[in-house]
Tab-separated table of C-alpha atoms and ligand atoms in Angstrom:
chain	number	residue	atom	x	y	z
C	1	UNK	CA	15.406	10.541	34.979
C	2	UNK	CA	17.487	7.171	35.948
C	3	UNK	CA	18.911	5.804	32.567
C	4	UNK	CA	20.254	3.532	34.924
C	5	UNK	CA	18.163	0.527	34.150
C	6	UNK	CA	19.953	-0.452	30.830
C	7	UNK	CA	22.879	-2.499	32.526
C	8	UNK	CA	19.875	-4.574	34.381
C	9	UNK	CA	18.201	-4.447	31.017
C	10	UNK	CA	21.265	-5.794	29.041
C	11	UNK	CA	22.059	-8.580	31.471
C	12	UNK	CA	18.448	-9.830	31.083
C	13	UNK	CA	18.902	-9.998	27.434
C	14	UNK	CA	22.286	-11.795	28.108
C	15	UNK	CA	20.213	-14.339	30.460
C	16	UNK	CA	17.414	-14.221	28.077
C	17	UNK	CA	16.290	-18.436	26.992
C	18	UNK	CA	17.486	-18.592	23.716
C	19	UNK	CA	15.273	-20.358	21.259
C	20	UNK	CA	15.847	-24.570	21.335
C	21	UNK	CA	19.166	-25.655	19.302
C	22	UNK	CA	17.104	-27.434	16.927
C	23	UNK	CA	15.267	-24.761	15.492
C	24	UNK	CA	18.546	-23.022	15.066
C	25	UNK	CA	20.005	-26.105	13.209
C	26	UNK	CA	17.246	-26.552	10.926
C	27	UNK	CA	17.179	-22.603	10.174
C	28	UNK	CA	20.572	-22.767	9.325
C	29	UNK	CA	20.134	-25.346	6.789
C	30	UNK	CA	17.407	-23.958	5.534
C	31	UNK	CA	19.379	-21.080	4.375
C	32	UNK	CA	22.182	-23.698	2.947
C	33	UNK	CA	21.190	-24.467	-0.669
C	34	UNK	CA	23.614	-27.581	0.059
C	35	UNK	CA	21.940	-29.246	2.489
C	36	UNK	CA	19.482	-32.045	1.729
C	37	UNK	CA	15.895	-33.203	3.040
C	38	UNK	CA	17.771	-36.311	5.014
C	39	UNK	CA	19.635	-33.695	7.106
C	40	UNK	CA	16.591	-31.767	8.340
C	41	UNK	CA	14.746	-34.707	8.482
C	42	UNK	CA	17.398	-36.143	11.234
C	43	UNK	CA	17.055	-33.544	13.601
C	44	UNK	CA	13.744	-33.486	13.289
C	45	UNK	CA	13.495	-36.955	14.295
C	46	UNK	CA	14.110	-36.093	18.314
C	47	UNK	CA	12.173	-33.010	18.588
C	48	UNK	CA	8.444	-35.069	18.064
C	49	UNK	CA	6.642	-31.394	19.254
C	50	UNK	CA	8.239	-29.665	16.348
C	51	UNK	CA	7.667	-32.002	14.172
C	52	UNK	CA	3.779	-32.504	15.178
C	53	UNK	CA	3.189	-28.452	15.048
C	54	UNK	CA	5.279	-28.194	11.086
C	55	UNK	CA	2.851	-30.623	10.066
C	56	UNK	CA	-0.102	-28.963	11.251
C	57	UNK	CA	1.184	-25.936	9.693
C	58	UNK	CA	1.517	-27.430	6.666
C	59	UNK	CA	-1.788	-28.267	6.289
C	60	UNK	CA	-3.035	-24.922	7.038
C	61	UNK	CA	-4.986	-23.213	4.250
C	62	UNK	CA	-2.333	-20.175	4.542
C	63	UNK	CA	0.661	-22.147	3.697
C	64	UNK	CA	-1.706	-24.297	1.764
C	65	UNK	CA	-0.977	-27.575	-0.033
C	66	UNK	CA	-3.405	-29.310	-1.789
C	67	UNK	CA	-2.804	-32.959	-0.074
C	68	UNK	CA	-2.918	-33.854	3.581
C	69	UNK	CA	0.580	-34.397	4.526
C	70	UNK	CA	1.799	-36.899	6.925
C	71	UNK	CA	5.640	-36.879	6.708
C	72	UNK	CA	8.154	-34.292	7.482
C	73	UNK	CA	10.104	-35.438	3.845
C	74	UNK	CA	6.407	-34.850	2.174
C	75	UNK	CA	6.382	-31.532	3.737
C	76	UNK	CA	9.666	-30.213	2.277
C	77	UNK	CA	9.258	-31.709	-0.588
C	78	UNK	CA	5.601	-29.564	-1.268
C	79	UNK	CA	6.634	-26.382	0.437
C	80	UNK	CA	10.020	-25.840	-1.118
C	81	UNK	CA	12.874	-24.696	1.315
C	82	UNK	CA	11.379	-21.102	1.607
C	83	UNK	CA	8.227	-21.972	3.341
C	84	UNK	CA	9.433	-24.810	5.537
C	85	UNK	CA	11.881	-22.191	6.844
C	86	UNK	CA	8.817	-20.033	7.561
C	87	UNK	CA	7.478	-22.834	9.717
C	88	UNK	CA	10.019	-24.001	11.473
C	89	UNK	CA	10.248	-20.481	12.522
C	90	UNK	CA	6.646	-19.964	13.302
C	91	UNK	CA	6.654	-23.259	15.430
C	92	UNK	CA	9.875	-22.170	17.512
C	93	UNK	CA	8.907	-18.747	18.534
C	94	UNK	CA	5.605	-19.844	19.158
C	95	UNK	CA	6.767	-21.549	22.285
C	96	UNK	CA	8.870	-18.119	23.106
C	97	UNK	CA	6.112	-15.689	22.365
C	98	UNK	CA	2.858	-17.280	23.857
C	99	UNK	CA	3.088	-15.913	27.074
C	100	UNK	CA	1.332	-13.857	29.130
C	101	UNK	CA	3.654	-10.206	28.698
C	102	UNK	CA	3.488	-8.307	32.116
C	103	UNK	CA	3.775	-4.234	31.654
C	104	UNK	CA	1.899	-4.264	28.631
C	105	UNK	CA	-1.082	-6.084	29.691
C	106	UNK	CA	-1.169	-9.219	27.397
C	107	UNK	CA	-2.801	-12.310	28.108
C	108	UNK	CA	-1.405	-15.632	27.556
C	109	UNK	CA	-1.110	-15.516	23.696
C	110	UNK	CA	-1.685	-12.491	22.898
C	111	UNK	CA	1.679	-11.524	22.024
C	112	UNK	CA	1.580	-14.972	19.644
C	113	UNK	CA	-1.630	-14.113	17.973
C	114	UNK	CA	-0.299	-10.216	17.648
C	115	UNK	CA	2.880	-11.393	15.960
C	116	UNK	CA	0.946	-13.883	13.498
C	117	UNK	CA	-1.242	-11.168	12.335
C	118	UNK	CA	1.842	-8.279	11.774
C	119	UNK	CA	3.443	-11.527	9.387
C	120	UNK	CA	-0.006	-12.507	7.837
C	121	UNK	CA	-0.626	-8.370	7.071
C	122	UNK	CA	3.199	-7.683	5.686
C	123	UNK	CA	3.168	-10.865	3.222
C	124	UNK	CA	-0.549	-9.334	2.353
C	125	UNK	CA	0.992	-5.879	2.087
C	126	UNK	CA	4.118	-7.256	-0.305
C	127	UNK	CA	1.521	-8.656	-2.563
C	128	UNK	CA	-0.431	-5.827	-2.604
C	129	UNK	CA	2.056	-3.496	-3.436
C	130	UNK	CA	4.038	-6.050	-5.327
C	131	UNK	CA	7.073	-5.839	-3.739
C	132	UNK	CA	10.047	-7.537	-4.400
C	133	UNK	CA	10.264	-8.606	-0.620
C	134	UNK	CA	12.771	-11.687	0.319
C	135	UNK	CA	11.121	-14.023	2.785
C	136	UNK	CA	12.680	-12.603	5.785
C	137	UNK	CA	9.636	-10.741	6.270
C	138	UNK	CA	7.763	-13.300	7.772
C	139	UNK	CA	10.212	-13.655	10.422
C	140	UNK	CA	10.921	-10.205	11.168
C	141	UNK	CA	7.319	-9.508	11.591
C	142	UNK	CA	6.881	-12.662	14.213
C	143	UNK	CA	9.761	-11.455	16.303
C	144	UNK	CA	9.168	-7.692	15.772
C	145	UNK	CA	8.086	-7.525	19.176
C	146	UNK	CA	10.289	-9.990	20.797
C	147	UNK	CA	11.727	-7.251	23.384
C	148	UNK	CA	8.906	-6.608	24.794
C	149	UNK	CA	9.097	-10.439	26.831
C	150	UNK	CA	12.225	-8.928	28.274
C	151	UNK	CA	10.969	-4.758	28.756
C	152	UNK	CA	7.837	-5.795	30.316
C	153	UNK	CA	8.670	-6.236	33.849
C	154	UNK	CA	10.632	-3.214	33.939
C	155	UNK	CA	7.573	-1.120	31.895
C	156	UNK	CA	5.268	-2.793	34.697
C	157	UNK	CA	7.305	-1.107	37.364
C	158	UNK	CA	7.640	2.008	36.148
C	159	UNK	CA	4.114	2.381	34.214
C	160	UNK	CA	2.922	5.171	35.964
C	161	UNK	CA	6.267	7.237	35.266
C	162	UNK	CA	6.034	6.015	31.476
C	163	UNK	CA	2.991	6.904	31.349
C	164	UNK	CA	3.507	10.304	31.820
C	165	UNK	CA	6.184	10.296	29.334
C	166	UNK	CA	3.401	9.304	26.806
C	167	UNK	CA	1.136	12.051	27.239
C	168	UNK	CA	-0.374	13.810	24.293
C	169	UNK	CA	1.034	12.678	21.317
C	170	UNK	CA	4.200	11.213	22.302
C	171	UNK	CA	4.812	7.690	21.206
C	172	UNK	CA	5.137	4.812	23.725
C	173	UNK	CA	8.207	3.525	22.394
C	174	UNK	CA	9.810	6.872	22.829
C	175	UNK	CA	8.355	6.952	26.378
C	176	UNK	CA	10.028	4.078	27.468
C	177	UNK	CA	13.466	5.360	26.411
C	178	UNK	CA	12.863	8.129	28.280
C	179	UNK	CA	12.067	6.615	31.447
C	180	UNK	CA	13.847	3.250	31.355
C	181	UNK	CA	16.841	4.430	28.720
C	182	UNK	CA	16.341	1.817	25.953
C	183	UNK	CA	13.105	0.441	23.998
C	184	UNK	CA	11.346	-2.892	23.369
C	185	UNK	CA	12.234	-2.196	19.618
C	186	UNK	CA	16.006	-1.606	20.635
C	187	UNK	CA	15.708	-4.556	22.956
C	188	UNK	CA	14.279	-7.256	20.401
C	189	UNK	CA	16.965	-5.826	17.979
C	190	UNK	CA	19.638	-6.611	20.816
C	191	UNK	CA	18.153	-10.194	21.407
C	192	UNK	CA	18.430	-10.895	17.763
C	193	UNK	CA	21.720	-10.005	17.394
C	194	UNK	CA	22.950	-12.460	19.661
C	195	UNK	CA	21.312	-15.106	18.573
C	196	UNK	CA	23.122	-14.376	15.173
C	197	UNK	CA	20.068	-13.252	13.221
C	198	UNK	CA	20.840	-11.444	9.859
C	199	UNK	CA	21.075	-7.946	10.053
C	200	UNK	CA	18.394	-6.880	7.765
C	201	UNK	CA	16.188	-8.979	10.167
C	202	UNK	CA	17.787	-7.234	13.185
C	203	UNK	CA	17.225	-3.649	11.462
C	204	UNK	CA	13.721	-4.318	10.541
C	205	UNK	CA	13.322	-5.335	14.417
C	206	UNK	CA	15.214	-2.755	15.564
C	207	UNK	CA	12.930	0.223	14.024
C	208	UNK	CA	9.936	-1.098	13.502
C	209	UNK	CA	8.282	1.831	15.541
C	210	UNK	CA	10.712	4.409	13.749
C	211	UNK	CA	11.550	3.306	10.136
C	212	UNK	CA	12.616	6.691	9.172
C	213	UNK	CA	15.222	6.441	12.006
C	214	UNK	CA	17.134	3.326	10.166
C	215	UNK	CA	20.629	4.289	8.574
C	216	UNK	CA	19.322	3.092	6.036
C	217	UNK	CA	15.183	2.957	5.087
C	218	UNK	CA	13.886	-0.652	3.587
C	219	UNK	CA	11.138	-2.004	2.625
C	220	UNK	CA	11.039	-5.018	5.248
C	221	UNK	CA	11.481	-2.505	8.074
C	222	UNK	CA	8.483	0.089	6.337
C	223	UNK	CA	6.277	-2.919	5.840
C	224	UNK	CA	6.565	-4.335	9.245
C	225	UNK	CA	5.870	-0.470	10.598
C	226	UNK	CA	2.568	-0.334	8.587
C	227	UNK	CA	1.537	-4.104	9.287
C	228	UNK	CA	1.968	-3.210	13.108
C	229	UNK	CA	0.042	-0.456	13.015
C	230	UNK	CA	-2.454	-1.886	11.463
C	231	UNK	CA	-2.794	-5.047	13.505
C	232	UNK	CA	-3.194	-2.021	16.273
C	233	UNK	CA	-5.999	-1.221	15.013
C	234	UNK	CA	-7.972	-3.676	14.123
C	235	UNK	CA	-7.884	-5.172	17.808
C	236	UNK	CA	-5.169	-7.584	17.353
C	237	UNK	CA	-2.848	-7.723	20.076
C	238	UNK	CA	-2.900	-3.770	21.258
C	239	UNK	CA	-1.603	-4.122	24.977
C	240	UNK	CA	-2.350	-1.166	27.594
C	241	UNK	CA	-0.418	1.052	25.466
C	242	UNK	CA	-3.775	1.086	22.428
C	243	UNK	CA	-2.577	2.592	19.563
C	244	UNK	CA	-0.149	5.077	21.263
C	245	UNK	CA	2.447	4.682	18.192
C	246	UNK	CA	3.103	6.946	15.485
C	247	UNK	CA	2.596	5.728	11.636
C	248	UNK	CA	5.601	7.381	9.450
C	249	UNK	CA	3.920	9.124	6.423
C	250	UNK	CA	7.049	8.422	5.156
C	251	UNK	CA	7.007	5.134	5.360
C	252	UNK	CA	3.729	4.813	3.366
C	253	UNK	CA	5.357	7.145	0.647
C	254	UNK	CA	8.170	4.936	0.187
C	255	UNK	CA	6.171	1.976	0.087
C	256	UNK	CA	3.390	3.552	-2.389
C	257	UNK	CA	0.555	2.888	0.038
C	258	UNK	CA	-3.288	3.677	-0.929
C	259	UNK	CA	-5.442	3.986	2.261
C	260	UNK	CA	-7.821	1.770	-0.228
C	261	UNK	CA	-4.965	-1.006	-0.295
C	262	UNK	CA	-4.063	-0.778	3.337
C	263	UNK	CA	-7.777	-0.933	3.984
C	264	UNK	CA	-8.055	-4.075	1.724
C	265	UNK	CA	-5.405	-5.972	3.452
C	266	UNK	CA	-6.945	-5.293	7.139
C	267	UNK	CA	-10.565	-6.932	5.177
C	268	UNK	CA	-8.378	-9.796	4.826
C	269	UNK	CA	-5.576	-10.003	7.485
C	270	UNK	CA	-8.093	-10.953	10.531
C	271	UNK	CA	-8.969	-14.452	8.975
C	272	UNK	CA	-5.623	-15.449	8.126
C	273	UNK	CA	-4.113	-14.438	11.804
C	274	UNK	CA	-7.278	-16.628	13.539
C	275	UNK	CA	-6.584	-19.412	11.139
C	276	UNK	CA	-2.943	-19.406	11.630
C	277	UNK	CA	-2.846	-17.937	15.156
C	278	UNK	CA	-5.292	-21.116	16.218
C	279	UNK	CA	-3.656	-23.784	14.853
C	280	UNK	CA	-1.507	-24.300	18.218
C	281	UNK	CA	-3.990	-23.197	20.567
C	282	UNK	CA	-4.796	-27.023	21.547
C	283	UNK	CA	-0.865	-27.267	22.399
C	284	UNK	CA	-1.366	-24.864	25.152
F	1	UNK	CA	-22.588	-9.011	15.392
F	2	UNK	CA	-23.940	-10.482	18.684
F	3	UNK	CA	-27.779	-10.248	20.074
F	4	UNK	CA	-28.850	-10.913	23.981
F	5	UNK	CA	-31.602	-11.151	25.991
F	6	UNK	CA	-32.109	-10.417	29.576
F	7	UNK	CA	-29.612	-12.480	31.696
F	8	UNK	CA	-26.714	-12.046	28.524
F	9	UNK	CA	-23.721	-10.206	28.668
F	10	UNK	CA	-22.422	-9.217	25.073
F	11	UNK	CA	-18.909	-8.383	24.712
F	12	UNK	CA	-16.301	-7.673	22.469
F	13	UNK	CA	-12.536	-6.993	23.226
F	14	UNK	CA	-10.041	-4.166	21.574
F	15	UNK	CA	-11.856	-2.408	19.335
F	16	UNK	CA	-8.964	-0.427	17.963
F	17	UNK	CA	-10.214	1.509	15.327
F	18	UNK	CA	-13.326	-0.073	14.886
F	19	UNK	CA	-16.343	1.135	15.608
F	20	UNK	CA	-18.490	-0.792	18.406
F	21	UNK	CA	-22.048	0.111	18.186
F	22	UNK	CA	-24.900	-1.102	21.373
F	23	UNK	CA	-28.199	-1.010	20.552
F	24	UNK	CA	-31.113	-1.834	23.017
F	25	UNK	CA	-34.280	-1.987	24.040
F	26	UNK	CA	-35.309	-1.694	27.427
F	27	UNK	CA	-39.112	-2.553	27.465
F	28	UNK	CA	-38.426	-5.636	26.073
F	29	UNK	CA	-35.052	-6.062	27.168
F	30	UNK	CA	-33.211	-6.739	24.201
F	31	UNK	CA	-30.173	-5.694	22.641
F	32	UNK	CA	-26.900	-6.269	20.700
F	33	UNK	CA	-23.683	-5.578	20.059
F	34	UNK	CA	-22.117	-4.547	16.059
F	35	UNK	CA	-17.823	-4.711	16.266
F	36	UNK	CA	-17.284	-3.438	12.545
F	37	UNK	CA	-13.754	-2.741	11.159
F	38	UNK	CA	-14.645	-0.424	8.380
F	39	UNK	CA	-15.896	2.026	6.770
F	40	UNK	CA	-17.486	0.290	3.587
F	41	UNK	CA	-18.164	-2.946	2.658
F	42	UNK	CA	-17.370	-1.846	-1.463
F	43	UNK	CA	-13.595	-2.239	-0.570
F	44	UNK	CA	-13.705	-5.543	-0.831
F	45	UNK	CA	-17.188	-7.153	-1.982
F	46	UNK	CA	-15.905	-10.740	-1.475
F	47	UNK	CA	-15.755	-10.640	2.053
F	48	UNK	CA	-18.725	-8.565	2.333
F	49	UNK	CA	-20.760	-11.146	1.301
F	50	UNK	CA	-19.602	-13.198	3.487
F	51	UNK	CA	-19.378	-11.141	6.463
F	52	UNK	CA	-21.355	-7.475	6.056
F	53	UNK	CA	-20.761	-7.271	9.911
F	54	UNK	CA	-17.165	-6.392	9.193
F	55	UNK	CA	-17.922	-3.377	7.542
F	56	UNK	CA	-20.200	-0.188	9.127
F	57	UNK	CA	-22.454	0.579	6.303
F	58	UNK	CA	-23.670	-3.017	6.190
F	59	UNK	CA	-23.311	-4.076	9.338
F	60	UNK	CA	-25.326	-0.898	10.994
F	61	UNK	CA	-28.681	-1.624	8.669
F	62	UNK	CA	-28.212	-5.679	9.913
F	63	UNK	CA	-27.918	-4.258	13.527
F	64	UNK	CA	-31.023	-2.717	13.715
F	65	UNK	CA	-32.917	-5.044	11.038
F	66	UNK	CA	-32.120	-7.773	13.716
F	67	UNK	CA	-33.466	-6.133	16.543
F	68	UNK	CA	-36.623	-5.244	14.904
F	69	UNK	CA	-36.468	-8.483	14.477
F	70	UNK	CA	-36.468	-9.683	17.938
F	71	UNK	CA	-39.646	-7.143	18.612
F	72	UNK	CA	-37.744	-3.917	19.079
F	73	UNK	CA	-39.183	-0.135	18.166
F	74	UNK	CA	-37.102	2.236	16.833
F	75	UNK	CA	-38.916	4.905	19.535
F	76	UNK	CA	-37.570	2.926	22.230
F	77	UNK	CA	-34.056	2.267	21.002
F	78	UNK	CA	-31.175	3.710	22.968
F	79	UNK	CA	-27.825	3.621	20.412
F	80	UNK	CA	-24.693	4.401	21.829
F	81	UNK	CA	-21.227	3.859	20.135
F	82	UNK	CA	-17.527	3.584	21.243
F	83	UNK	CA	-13.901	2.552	19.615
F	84	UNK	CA	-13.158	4.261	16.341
F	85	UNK	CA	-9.703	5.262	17.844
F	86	UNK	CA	-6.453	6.143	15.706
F	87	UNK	CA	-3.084	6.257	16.455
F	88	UNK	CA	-0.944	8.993	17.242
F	89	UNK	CA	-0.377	11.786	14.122
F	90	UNK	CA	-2.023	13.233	11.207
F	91	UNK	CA	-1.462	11.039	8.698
F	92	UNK	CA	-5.313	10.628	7.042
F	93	UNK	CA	-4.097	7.564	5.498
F	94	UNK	CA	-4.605	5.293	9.371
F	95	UNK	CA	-7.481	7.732	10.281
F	96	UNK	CA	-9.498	4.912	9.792
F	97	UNK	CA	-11.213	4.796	12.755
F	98	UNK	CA	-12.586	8.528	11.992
F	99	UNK	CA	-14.003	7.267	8.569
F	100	UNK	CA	-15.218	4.477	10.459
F	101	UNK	CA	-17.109	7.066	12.454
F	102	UNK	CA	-17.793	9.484	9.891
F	103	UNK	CA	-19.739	7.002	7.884
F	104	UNK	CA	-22.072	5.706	11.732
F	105	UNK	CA	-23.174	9.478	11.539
F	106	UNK	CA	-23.843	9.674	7.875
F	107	UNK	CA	-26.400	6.226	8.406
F	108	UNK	CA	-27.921	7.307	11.763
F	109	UNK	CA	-28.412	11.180	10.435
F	110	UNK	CA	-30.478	9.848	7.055
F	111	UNK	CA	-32.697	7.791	9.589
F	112	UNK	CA	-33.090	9.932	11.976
F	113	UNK	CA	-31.863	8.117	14.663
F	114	UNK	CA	-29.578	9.915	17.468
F	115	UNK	CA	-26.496	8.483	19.855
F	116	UNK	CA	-27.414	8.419	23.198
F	117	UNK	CA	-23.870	7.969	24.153
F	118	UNK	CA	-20.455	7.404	22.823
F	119	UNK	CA	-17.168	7.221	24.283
F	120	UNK	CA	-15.018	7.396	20.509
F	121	UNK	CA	-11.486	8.163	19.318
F	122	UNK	CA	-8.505	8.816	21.317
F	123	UNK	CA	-5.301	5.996	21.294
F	124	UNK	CA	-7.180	3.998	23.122
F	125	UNK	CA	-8.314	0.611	22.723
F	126	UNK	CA	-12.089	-0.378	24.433
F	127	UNK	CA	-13.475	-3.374	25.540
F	128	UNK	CA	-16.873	-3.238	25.580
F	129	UNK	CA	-19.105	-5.344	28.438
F	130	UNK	CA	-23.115	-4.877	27.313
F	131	UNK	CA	-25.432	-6.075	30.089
F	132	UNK	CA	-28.636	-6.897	28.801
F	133	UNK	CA	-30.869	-7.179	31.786
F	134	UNK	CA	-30.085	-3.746	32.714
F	135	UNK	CA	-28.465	-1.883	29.357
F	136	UNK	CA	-25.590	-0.710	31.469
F	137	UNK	CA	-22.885	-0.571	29.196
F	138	UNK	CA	-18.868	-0.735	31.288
F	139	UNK	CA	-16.235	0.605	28.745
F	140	UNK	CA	-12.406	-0.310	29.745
F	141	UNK	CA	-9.434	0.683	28.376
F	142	UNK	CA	-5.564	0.351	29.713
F	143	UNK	CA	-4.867	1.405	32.916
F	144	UNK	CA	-8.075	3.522	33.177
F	145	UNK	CA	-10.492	3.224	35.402
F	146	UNK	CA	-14.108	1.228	34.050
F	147	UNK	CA	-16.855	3.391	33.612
F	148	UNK	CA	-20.858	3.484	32.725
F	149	UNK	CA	-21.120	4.714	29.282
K	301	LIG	FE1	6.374	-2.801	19.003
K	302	LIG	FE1	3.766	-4.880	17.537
C-alpha cells in the first residue's frame, strides 16, 4: 500500500477555494456580542446573492418567523444573532457543497441536500434528548462532510482498490485510510482548521465516522455520528459507499438514545431537509 | 406510494433502510411502487395521518387496497420487495431496516400472500426502476452491476 498520496492530498486542501470573505466577516461578527446590526448590514450590502438566499431562509417554516421579512435589519432583528449565524452559514456553504462529488457518486446537490438533513436530524436529536447543545451543531453537521469535495477524485481513482479494503464489515472511512493514507473525515477536519474554524467544530468534523476515537468524546461530535447515520438510511445523500459506516453503540450510550426516539426524529427529519434543502434549488 | 399503468416507469432512488415494496399485475398491467421508512406508523401518529405511506404497516394495506382498486386480483399479484439495508455492526438500535422487514413478513404471512422476489439487506443502498408494461423490475446499487429482480 502507497500512503503516498497524502502530500498530493494536503496540497489540494492548501489550494482548496476557501469560502467568500464575506461570509467569513459576517461569521465573525456574529460571534462578537459587540458588534451591531449596521455592521452586518454593510457587508451585506455588496454581496446581493447572499443577501437574496438569508432572506429566503428566513422565511422558511424551519427557521420560522411569523412575518414575511423583506430587510436584512428585519431579519436580525427576528432571528436573534444565533440563527442569523446559522444562515449565513447555510447560504455560504451552499455554494461550496452543491456540487456534483466524483468518487462517491453524488449528483449535483446531493452532497447539499445530505448535509441539510445531518443539521435538520442533530438539532431534532438535541431536542429530543434535551441536550444542552451550543449552536455549533448546525454548522458542524453542514460541513461534516466537507472533505469529501477534496477525497473524491482521489477515491474515484482508486475505487476498485478501496473497495476491497471495505469488504465485509470494514468501514469505508477506514478503507480509504488504508488505501489513500488519510480520510474524508480527517480531510474536512484539515480544511476547517485552516480556515480558522473553532476546534470543537473541527473535532466534531474530524470524527464524525469514529466518535469514540476523539481525545476527548462530546456530544456535538456523537450527535453528528448518529444524525449521519441516520440520514444514511433513510436515502438521503448515501453515495456509492450505502451505508458502509459503522454506528458507535457507544455513542448512543453516551447520548441516552431510544431506538423509539431515533426512530421519531427520522419520521420527522425528511420534511425539514426537502423544505430547507429546496429553498435554493431555483438558484442553481 | 406511486401507481402505473402500461407505458409508466415507477421509480424511487436510495432506499437505505427502507423497505421498497412492487406490486403488479400482469393481466391487466398494473402496478405500483410503496418506499416506506418504517416499521410502524404508532411512533409518531401525527405524521401518520398525514402520510401512512411512510410507515410499512400502513403503507402495505394502502398498497394493495389501491391496486384492487385499479382492478387487480390478489391471485394474480406478483409482490416482490428490496432495500431494508443497515449499516455495518450489531448494534439493534440502527437495525431498522430489519424491523422494517420483519414487520413486511408479519403483514404478508397473516394474508397469505408470498414474495415472489426480494433483493433485501446488505450496506447497500437500491434504486429501484419498475417497468409497468412488462413488470421487469432493474435494481442498482453502487458500483454493481443492474440486474432483473
Ligand atoms: Fe462522512
Ligand atoms: Fe455524511
Amino acid at each position: 500500500m502507497t500512503p503516498g498520496y497524502v502530500d498530493d492530498i494536503i496540497s489540494d486542501i492548501k489550494s482548496f477555494p476557501s469560502m467568500s470573505d464575506a461570509a467569513l466577516k459576517v461569521l465573525k461578527l456574529v460571534d462578537d456580542p459587540k458588534s451591531t446590526a449596521s455592521e452586518i448590514e454593510e457587508i451585506l450590502r455588496y454581496e446581493p446573492s447572499i443577501t437574496a438566499n438569508i432572506l429566503k431562509l428566513t422565511n422558511s417554516a424551519y427557521f420560522g418567523v411569523p412575518t414575511k421579512v423583506a430587510s436584512i435589519r428585519q431579519a436580525i432583528v427576528l432571528l436573534g444573532w444565533e440563527k442569523l449565524g446559522k444562515l449565513v452559514m447555510t447560504t455560504c456553504v451552499n455554494a461550496v457543497l452543491d456540487k456534483p462529488v466524483r468518487g462517491y457518486d453524488l449528483s449535483p446537490g446531493e452532497l447539499w441536500q445530505h448535509s441539510i438533513a445531518v443539521s435538520v436530524a442533530a438539532e431534532l436529536l438535541v431536542k429530543e434528548l434535551n441536550i444542552d447543545a451550543d449552536n455549533e451543531i448546525f454548522t458542524a453537521a453542514l460541513l461534516h462532510d466537507l472533505g469529501k469535495l477534496v477525497l473524491g477524485d482521489y477515491v474515484k481513482e482508486d475505487f476498485s482498490a478501496i473497495r476491497t479494503a471495505a469488504g465485509e464489515g470494514t468501514p469505508f472511512q477506514a478503507a480509504e485510510r488504508r488505501v489513500l493514507g488519510t480520510d474524508h473525515a480527517e480531510v474536512g477536519g484539515r480544511l476547517l482548521e485552516l480556515w480558522s474554524f473553532p476546534e470543537s467544530l473541527v473535532r466534531a468534523v474530524r470524527w464524525h465516522h469514529e466518535p469514540d476515537s476523539a481525545e476527548e468524546p462530546g456530544a456535538i461530535i456523537d450527535l453528528i455520528h448518529v444524525a449521519d447515520v441516520l440520514c444514511l438510511m433513510i436515502g438521503l445523500g448515501a453515495g456509492t459507499e450505502g451505508l458502509q459506516y459503522k454506528p458507535s453503540p457507544a455513542a448512543t450510550k453516551r447520548l441516552g438514545l431510544k431506538p423509539r426516539q431515533l426512530e421519531l426524529v427520522a419520521s420527522q427529519t425528511l420534511q425539514w431537509a426537502n423544505e430547507l434543502g429546496g429553498i435554493f434549488q431555483g438558484n442553481r | 406510494m406511486k401507481m402505473g399503468r402500461e407505458g409508466d416507469v415507477v421509480v424511487t432512488h436510495a432506499l437505505g433502510s427502507c423497505l421498497g415494496l412492487m406490486i403488479y399485475d400482469p393481466s391487466i398491467k398494473v402496478g405500483g411502487m410503496l418506499h416506506a421508512m418504517l416499521p410502524m406508523a404508532k411512533i409518531n401518529p401525527q405524521k401518520a395521518e398525514a402520510n401512512p405511506y411512510m410507515f410499512v404497516d400502513t403503507g402495505v394495506v394502502r398498497l394493495f387496497k389501491e391496486i384492487y382498486r385499479l382492478g387487480g386480483k390478489k391471485s394474480r399479484l406478483v409482490v416482490k420487495a428490496a432495500g431494508c439495508a443497515s449499516p455495518i455492526g450489531k448494534d439493534e438500535m440502527f437495525k431498522i431496516g430489519k424491523r422494517n422487514y420483519t414487520v413486511l413478513k408479519k403483514l404478508l404471512w397473516k394474508n397469505n400472500v408470498l414474495l415472489d422476489a426480494e433483493a433485501v439487506g446488505g450496506t447497500v443502498s437500491r434504486t429501484v426502476h419498475f417497468h409497468i408494461s412488462t413488470g421487469q423490475i432493474l435494481i442498482k446499487s453502487g458500483q454493481h452491476q443492474e440486474f432483473s429482480l
